[in-house]
Amino acid sequence: MIDFNITPINLEIKEKLQSKIDGKTKPIGALGQLEELALQIGLIQQSTSPELKKPHIVVFAGDHGIAKTGLVNPYPQEVTFQMVMNFILGGAAINVLAKQNNIAIKVVDAGVNHDFGNLPGLVNAKIALGTKNYLEEPAMSAEQANKAIQKGANIVEEIFTNGCNVIGFGEMGIGNTSSAALIMHYICDTPLENCVGKGTGTNIKQQENKLQTLKKAVYKHKDINIEDHFSILTTFGGLEIAQICGGMLKAAEKKMTILVDGFITTAALLIASKINPNILPYCIFTHCSDEKGHQAMLEFLNSKPILQLNMRLGEGSGAAVAYPIVLAACTFLNQMASFESAGVSQAK
């Protein structure tokens, strides 16, 4: 297992930061969650004047062996590589939302079942042509999982080196809500029925088939050690989930602000937080997905999402939509007048 040296947040500056927030020309707490975000980002950066630099969202794509069966997915597996092409061409939701908010996009082939060749605009971090079918065998080997975590970490380190200090994570992979549901089931100790949701366009009958299929997968691997988070990842996870996990851990190690998107990226964080719990204070939860189970995941992590817009697209779309609010937290802290500078009387 790769070791990540994530420093716990130093709270020495907290009182000074809070004093600056409270000293702005407003009643204490009047900017609500913006004030909480300003405090969090200031603590991450150890600065009373935090600045968000070169924001990025990295979209990791990977295929899942279970998707070849069609048991958990109404869309065929080929949609994964087709959507990767859409990302490269700039036509997906994440492209337009990120462009609107001046966020750079990086698209990564973590393990798509397609040979892209040397495709401009695509980062080749392919571990395999998708995972194995966990109805029959573990999704990946320990070696593959470790390699995926390392590759995700390397990608984020390069982005950090180029001046980025705020990063979001997105994903694409037909069948990956099933992997996320299984990860949630084990780590959150939640009944599978409360973890399995609509995924990509399933109807009620398809959702029930999905649940029954995942119950069979759980029975197949009934001897798994539920305390072994790495085995949960290798048994049920996706290569894109493993790379997100590594990317998040590296981002925290580099003291970057992490924008957590929806159900699948939060599942990756569940694994990452078991590898190193110090990651959590570096995370901003951008929205509560409409995917069944995500709210319970957020409650398990004792987190407070910024938005609730009934989104369940993935791709990092929630992170892109929430980013202007995160930026607003820094903007008010840095640019809003204080009572003293504006000559405004404070409340007695």
mmCIF file of N, CA, C and O in Angstrom, residues 189-236:
data_model
loop_
_atom_site.group_PDB
_atom_site.id
_atom_site.type_symbol
_atom_site.label_atom_id
_atom_site.label_comp_id
_atom_site.label_asym_id
_atom_site.label_seq_id
_atom_site.Cartn_x
_atom_site.Cartn_y
_atom_site.Cartn_z
ATOM 1 N N ASP A 189 -21.413 0.336 6.463
ATOM 2 C CA ASP A 189 -22.205 -0.685 7.152
ATOM 3 C C ASP A 189 -23.699 -0.401 6.989
ATOM 4 O O ASP A 189 -24.472 -0.349 7.951
ATOM 5 N N THR A 190 -24.088 -0.213 5.726
ATOM 6 C CA THR A 190 -25.454 0.152 5.365
ATOM 7 C C THR A 190 -26.086 -0.974 4.550
ATOM 8 O O THR A 190 -25.417 -1.536 3.666
ATOM 9 N N PRO A 191 -27.343 -1.313 4.794
ATOM 10 C CA PRO A 191 -27.986 -2.348 3.976
ATOM 11 C C PRO A 191 -27.908 -2.012 2.495
ATOM 12 O O PRO A 191 -28.057 -0.844 2.099
ATOM 13 N N LEU A 192 -27.674 -3.027 1.685
ATOM 14 C CA LEU A 192 -27.483 -2.820 0.253
ATOM 15 C C LEU A 192 -28.685 -2.121 -0.378
ATOM 16 O O LEU A 192 -28.529 -1.316 -1.305
ATOM 17 N N GLU A 193 -29.871 -2.416 0.126
ATOM 18 C CA GLU A 193 -31.085 -1.792 -0.413
ATOM 19 C C GLU A 193 -31.035 -0.264 -0.316
ATOM 20 O O GLU A 193 -31.634 0.443 -1.131
ATOM 21 N N ASN A 194 -30.329 0.242 0.695
ATOM 22 C CA ASN A 194 -30.234 1.692 0.892
ATOM 23 C C ASN A 194 -29.078 2.316 0.124
ATOM 24 O O ASN A 194 -28.892 3.534 0.169
ATOM 25 N N CYS A 195 -28.314 1.476 -0.560
ATOM 26 C CA CYS A 195 -27.148 1.953 -1.307
ATOM 27 C C CYS A 195 -27.384 1.965 -2.816
ATOM 28 O O CYS A 195 -26.725 2.729 -3.546
ATOM 29 N N VAL A 196 -28.268 1.122 -3.290
ATOM 30 C CA VAL A 196 -28.443 0.925 -4.726
ATOM 31 C C VAL A 196 -29.512 1.856 -5.259
ATOM 32 O O VAL A 196 -30.668 1.808 -4.841
ATOM 33 N N GLY A 197 -29.119 2.707 -6.196
ATOM 34 C CA GLY A 197 -30.042 3.689 -6.751
ATOM 35 C C GLY A 197 -30.249 3.536 -8.242
ATOM 36 O O GLY A 197 -30.002 2.479 -8.835
ATOM 37 N N LYS A 198 -30.654 4.639 -8.866
ATOM 38 C CA LYS A 198 -31.033 4.621 -10.278
ATOM 39 C C LYS A 198 -29.850 4.410 -11.207
ATOM 40 O O LYS A 198 -29.981 3.820 -12.274
ATOM 41 N N GLY A 199 -28.700 4.944 -10.810
ATOM 42 C CA GLY A 199 -27.568 4.876 -11.740
ATOM 43 C C GLY A 199 -27.887 5.631 -13.006
ATOM 44 O O GLY A 199 -28.561 6.659 -12.994
ATOM 45 N N THR A 200 -27.419 5.120 -14.133
ATOM 46 C CA THR A 200 -27.622 5.795 -15.414
ATOM 47 C C THR A 200 -28.909 5.322 -16.066
ATOM 48 O O THR A 200 -28.931 4.347 -16.814
ATOM 49 N N GLY A 201 -30.008 5.976 -15.713
ATOM 50 C CA GLY A 201 -31.259 5.790 -16.440
ATOM 51 C C GLY A 201 -31.989 4.489 -16.246
ATOM 52 O O GLY A 201 -32.697 4.033 -17.138
ATOM 53 N N THR A 202 -31.871 3.847 -15.077
ATOM 54 C CA THR A 202 -32.596 2.593 -14.871
ATOM 55 C C THR A 202 -34.045 2.870 -14.482
ATOM 56 O O THR A 202 -34.351 3.842 -13.805
ATOM 57 N N ASN A 203 -34.951 1.968 -14.909
ATOM 58 C CA ASN A 203 -36.333 2.042 -14.448
ATOM 59 C C ASN A 203 -36.468 1.164 -13.199
ATOM 60 O O ASN A 203 -35.493 0.569 -12.728
ATOM 61 N N ILE A 204 -37.676 1.083 -12.661
ATOM 62 C CA ILE A 204 -37.880 0.369 -11.393
ATOM 63 C C ILE A 204 -37.491 -1.105 -11.509
ATOM 64 O O ILE A 204 -36.819 -1.662 -10.630
ATOM 65 N N LYS A 205 -37.891 -1.759 -12.604
ATOM 66 C CA LYS A 205 -37.563 -3.174 -12.790
ATOM 67 C C LYS A 205 -36.058 -3.373 -12.919
ATOM 68 O O LYS A 205 -35.490 -4.300 -12.320
ATOM 69 N N GLN A 206 -35.402 -2.504 -13.686
ATOM 70 C CA GLN A 206 -33.956 -2.610 -13.859
ATOM 71 C C GLN A 206 -33.222 -2.360 -12.545
ATOM 72 O O GLN A 206 -32.218 -3.014 -12.254
ATOM 73 N N GLN A 207 -33.764 -1.441 -11.748
ATOM 74 C CA GLN A 207 -33.142 -1.153 -10.455
ATOM 75 C C GLN A 207 -33.241 -2.368 -9.526
ATOM 76 O O GLN A 207 -32.300 -2.677 -8.788
ATOM 77 N N GLU A 208 -34.365 -3.076 -9.568
ATOM 78 C CA GLU A 208 -34.520 -4.278 -8.755
ATOM 79 C C GLU A 208 -33.566 -5.372 -9.229
ATOM 80 O O GLU A 208 -32.957 -6.079 -8.403
ATOM 81 N N ASN A 209 -33.428 -5.528 -10.544
ATOM 82 C CA ASN A 209 -32.469 -6.496 -11.089
ATOM 83 C C ASN A 209 -31.044 -6.158 -10.656
ATOM 84 O O ASN A 209 -30.244 -7.048 -10.331
ATOM 85 N N LYS A 210 -30.743 -4.863 -10.659
ATOM 86 C CA LYS A 210 -29.427 -4.386 -10.224
ATOM 87 C C LYS A 210 -29.177 -4.777 -8.766
ATOM 88 O O LYS A 210 -28.114 -5.315 -8.424
ATOM 89 N N LEU A 211 -30.175 -4.551 -7.913
ATOM 90 C CA LEU A 211 -30.042 -4.891 -6.502
ATOM 91 C C LEU A 211 -29.819 -6.385 -6.311
ATOM 92 O O LEU A 211 -28.929 -6.798 -5.550
ATOM 93 N N GLN A 212 -30.596 -7.209 -6.996
ATOM 94 C CA GLN A 212 -30.453 -8.659 -6.856
ATOM 95 C C GLN A 212 -29.094 -9.134 -7.358
ATOM 96 O O GLN A 212 -28.481 -10.040 -6.775
ATOM 97 N N THR A 213 -28.607 -8.510 -8.414
ATOM 98 C CA THR A 213 -27.286 -8.860 -8.950
ATOM 99 C C THR A 213 -26.192 -8.526 -7.941
ATOM 100 O O THR A 213 -25.272 -9.323 -7.708
ATOM 101 N N LEU A 214 -26.297 -7.365 -7.317
ATOM 102 C CA LEU A 214 -25.282 -6.961 -6.347
ATOM 103 C C LEU A 214 -25.353 -7.814 -5.080
ATOM 104 O O LEU A 214 -24.328 -8.072 -4.439
ATOM 105 N N LYS A 215 -26.537 -8.286 -4.738
ATOM 106 C CA LYS A 215 -26.647 -9.209 -3.605
ATOM 107 C C LYS A 215 -25.902 -10.514 -3.908
ATOM 108 O O LYS A 215 -25.252 -11.094 -3.027
ATOM 109 N N LYS A 216 -25.981 -10.947 -5.166
ATOM 110 C CA LYS A 216 -25.243 -12.158 -5.580
ATOM 111 C C LYS A 216 -23.737 -11.914 -5.485
ATOM 112 O O LYS A 216 -22.973 -12.812 -5.101
ATOM 113 N N ALA A 217 -23.309 -10.709 -5.839
ATOM 114 C CA ALA A 217 -21.881 -10.375 -5.759
ATOM 115 C C ALA A 217 -21.408 -10.390 -4.307
ATOM 116 O O ALA A 217 -20.314 -10.896 -3.999
ATOM 117 N N VAL A 218 -22.247 -9.858 -3.421
ATOM 118 C CA VAL A 218 -21.899 -9.867 -2.000
ATOM 119 C C VAL A 218 -21.796 -11.304 -1.490
ATOM 120 O O VAL A 218 -20.872 -11.654 -0.739
ATOM 121 N N TYR A 219 -22.732 -12.150 -1.902
ATOM 122 C CA TYR A 219 -22.689 -13.558 -1.477
ATOM 123 C C TYR A 219 -21.459 -14.266 -2.048
ATOM 124 O O TYR A 219 -20.814 -15.064 -1.349
ATOM 125 N N LYS A 220 -21.123 -13.976 -3.290
ATOM 126 C CA LYS A 220 -19.950 -14.572 -3.926
ATOM 127 C C LYS A 220 -18.690 -14.289 -3.102
ATOM 128 O O LYS A 220 -17.811 -15.147 -2.981
ATOM 129 N N HIS A 221 -18.613 -13.090 -2.556
ATOM 130 C CA HIS A 221 -17.420 -12.691 -1.801
ATOM 131 C C HIS A 221 -17.732 -12.581 -0.310
ATOM 132 O O HIS A 221 -17.225 -11.699 0.382
ATOM 133 N N LYS A 222 -18.545 -13.517 0.181
ATOM 134 C CA LYS A 222 -19.016 -13.463 1.571
ATOM 135 C C LYS A 222 -17.888 -13.592 2.580
ATOM 136 O O LYS A 222 -18.061 -13.232 3.759
ATOM 137 N N ASP A 223 -16.729 -14.100 2.159
ATOM 138 C CA ASP A 223 -15.610 -14.267 3.081
ATOM 139 C C ASP A 223 -14.700 -13.047 3.145
ATOM 140 O O ASP A 223 -13.662 -13.079 3.819
ATOM 141 N N ILE A 224 -15.058 -11.972 2.460
ATOM 142 C CA ILE A 224 -14.226 -10.767 2.462
ATOM 143 C C ILE A 224 -14.146 -10.188 3.871
ATOM 144 O O ILE A 224 -15.118 -10.232 4.635
ATOM 145 N N ASN A 225 -12.983 -9.677 4.222
ATOM 146 C CA ASN A 225 -12.795 -9.018 5.515
ATOM 147 C C ASN A 225 -13.337 -7.590 5.407
ATOM 148 O O ASN A 225 -12.751 -6.748 4.722
ATOM 149 N N ILE A 226 -14.455 -7.323 6.058
ATOM 150 C CA ILE A 226 -15.097 -6.013 5.904
ATOM 151 C C ILE A 226 -14.282 -4.893 6.547
ATOM 152 O O ILE A 226 -14.554 -3.711 6.313
ATOM 153 N N GLU A 227 -13.280 -5.238 7.331
ATOM 154 C CA GLU A 227 -12.399 -4.224 7.921
ATOM 155 C C GLU A 227 -11.230 -3.897 6.997
ATOM 156 O O GLU A 227 -10.468 -2.964 7.274
ATOM 157 N N ASP A 228 -11.102 -4.653 5.921
ATOM 158 C CA ASP A 228 -9.978 -4.462 4.990
ATOM 159 C C ASP A 228 -10.450 -3.623 3.804
ATOM 160 O O ASP A 228 -10.959 -4.145 2.817
ATOM 161 N N HIS A 229 -10.293 -2.313 3.904
ATOM 162 C CA HIS A 229 -10.779 -1.405 2.868
ATOM 163 C C HIS A 229 -10.113 -1.637 1.523
ATOM 164 O O HIS A 229 -10.721 -1.446 0.481
ATOM 165 N N PHE A 230 -8.848 -2.060 1.552
ATOM 166 C CA PHE A 230 -8.138 -2.299 0.287
ATOM 167 C C PHE A 230 -8.748 -3.495 -0.440
ATOM 168 O O PHE A 230 -8.890 -3.478 -1.669
ATOM 169 N N SER A 231 -9.144 -4.534 0.300
ATOM 170 C CA SER A 231 -9.797 -5.693 -0.320
ATOM 171 C C SER A 231 -11.161 -5.321 -0.887
ATOM 172 O O SER A 231 -11.574 -5.843 -1.928
ATOM 173 N N ILE A 232 -11.863 -4.413 -0.216
ATOM 174 C CA ILE A 232 -13.154 -3.939 -0.742
ATOM 175 C C ILE A 232 -12.930 -3.250 -2.083
ATOM 176 O O ILE A 232 -13.681 -3.462 -3.047
ATOM 177 N N LEU A 233 -11.878 -2.419 -2.174
ATOM 178 C CA LEU A 233 -11.557 -1.740 -3.429
ATOM 179 C C LEU A 233 -11.195 -2.734 -4.527
ATOM 180 O O LEU A 233 -11.713 -2.646 -5.647
ATOM 181 N N THR A 234 -10.340 -3.687 -4.227
ATOM 182 C CA THR A 234 -9.898 -4.620 -5.264
ATOM 183 C C THR A 234 -11.021 -5.568 -5.685
ATOM 184 O O THR A 234 -11.093 -5.971 -6.845
ATOM 185 N N THR A 235 -11.904 -5.903 -4.767
ATOM 186 C CA THR A 235 -12.980 -6.852 -5.076
ATOM 187 C C THR A 235 -14.084 -6.227 -5.917
ATOM 188 O O THR A 235 -14.570 -6.838 -6.875
ATOM 189 N N PHE A 236 -14.468 -4.999 -5.576
ATOM 190 C CA PHE A 236 -15.650 -4.401 -6.202
ATOM 191 C C PHE A 236 -15.389 -3.087 -6.945
ATOM 192 O O PHE A 236 -16.264 -2.606 -7.662
#
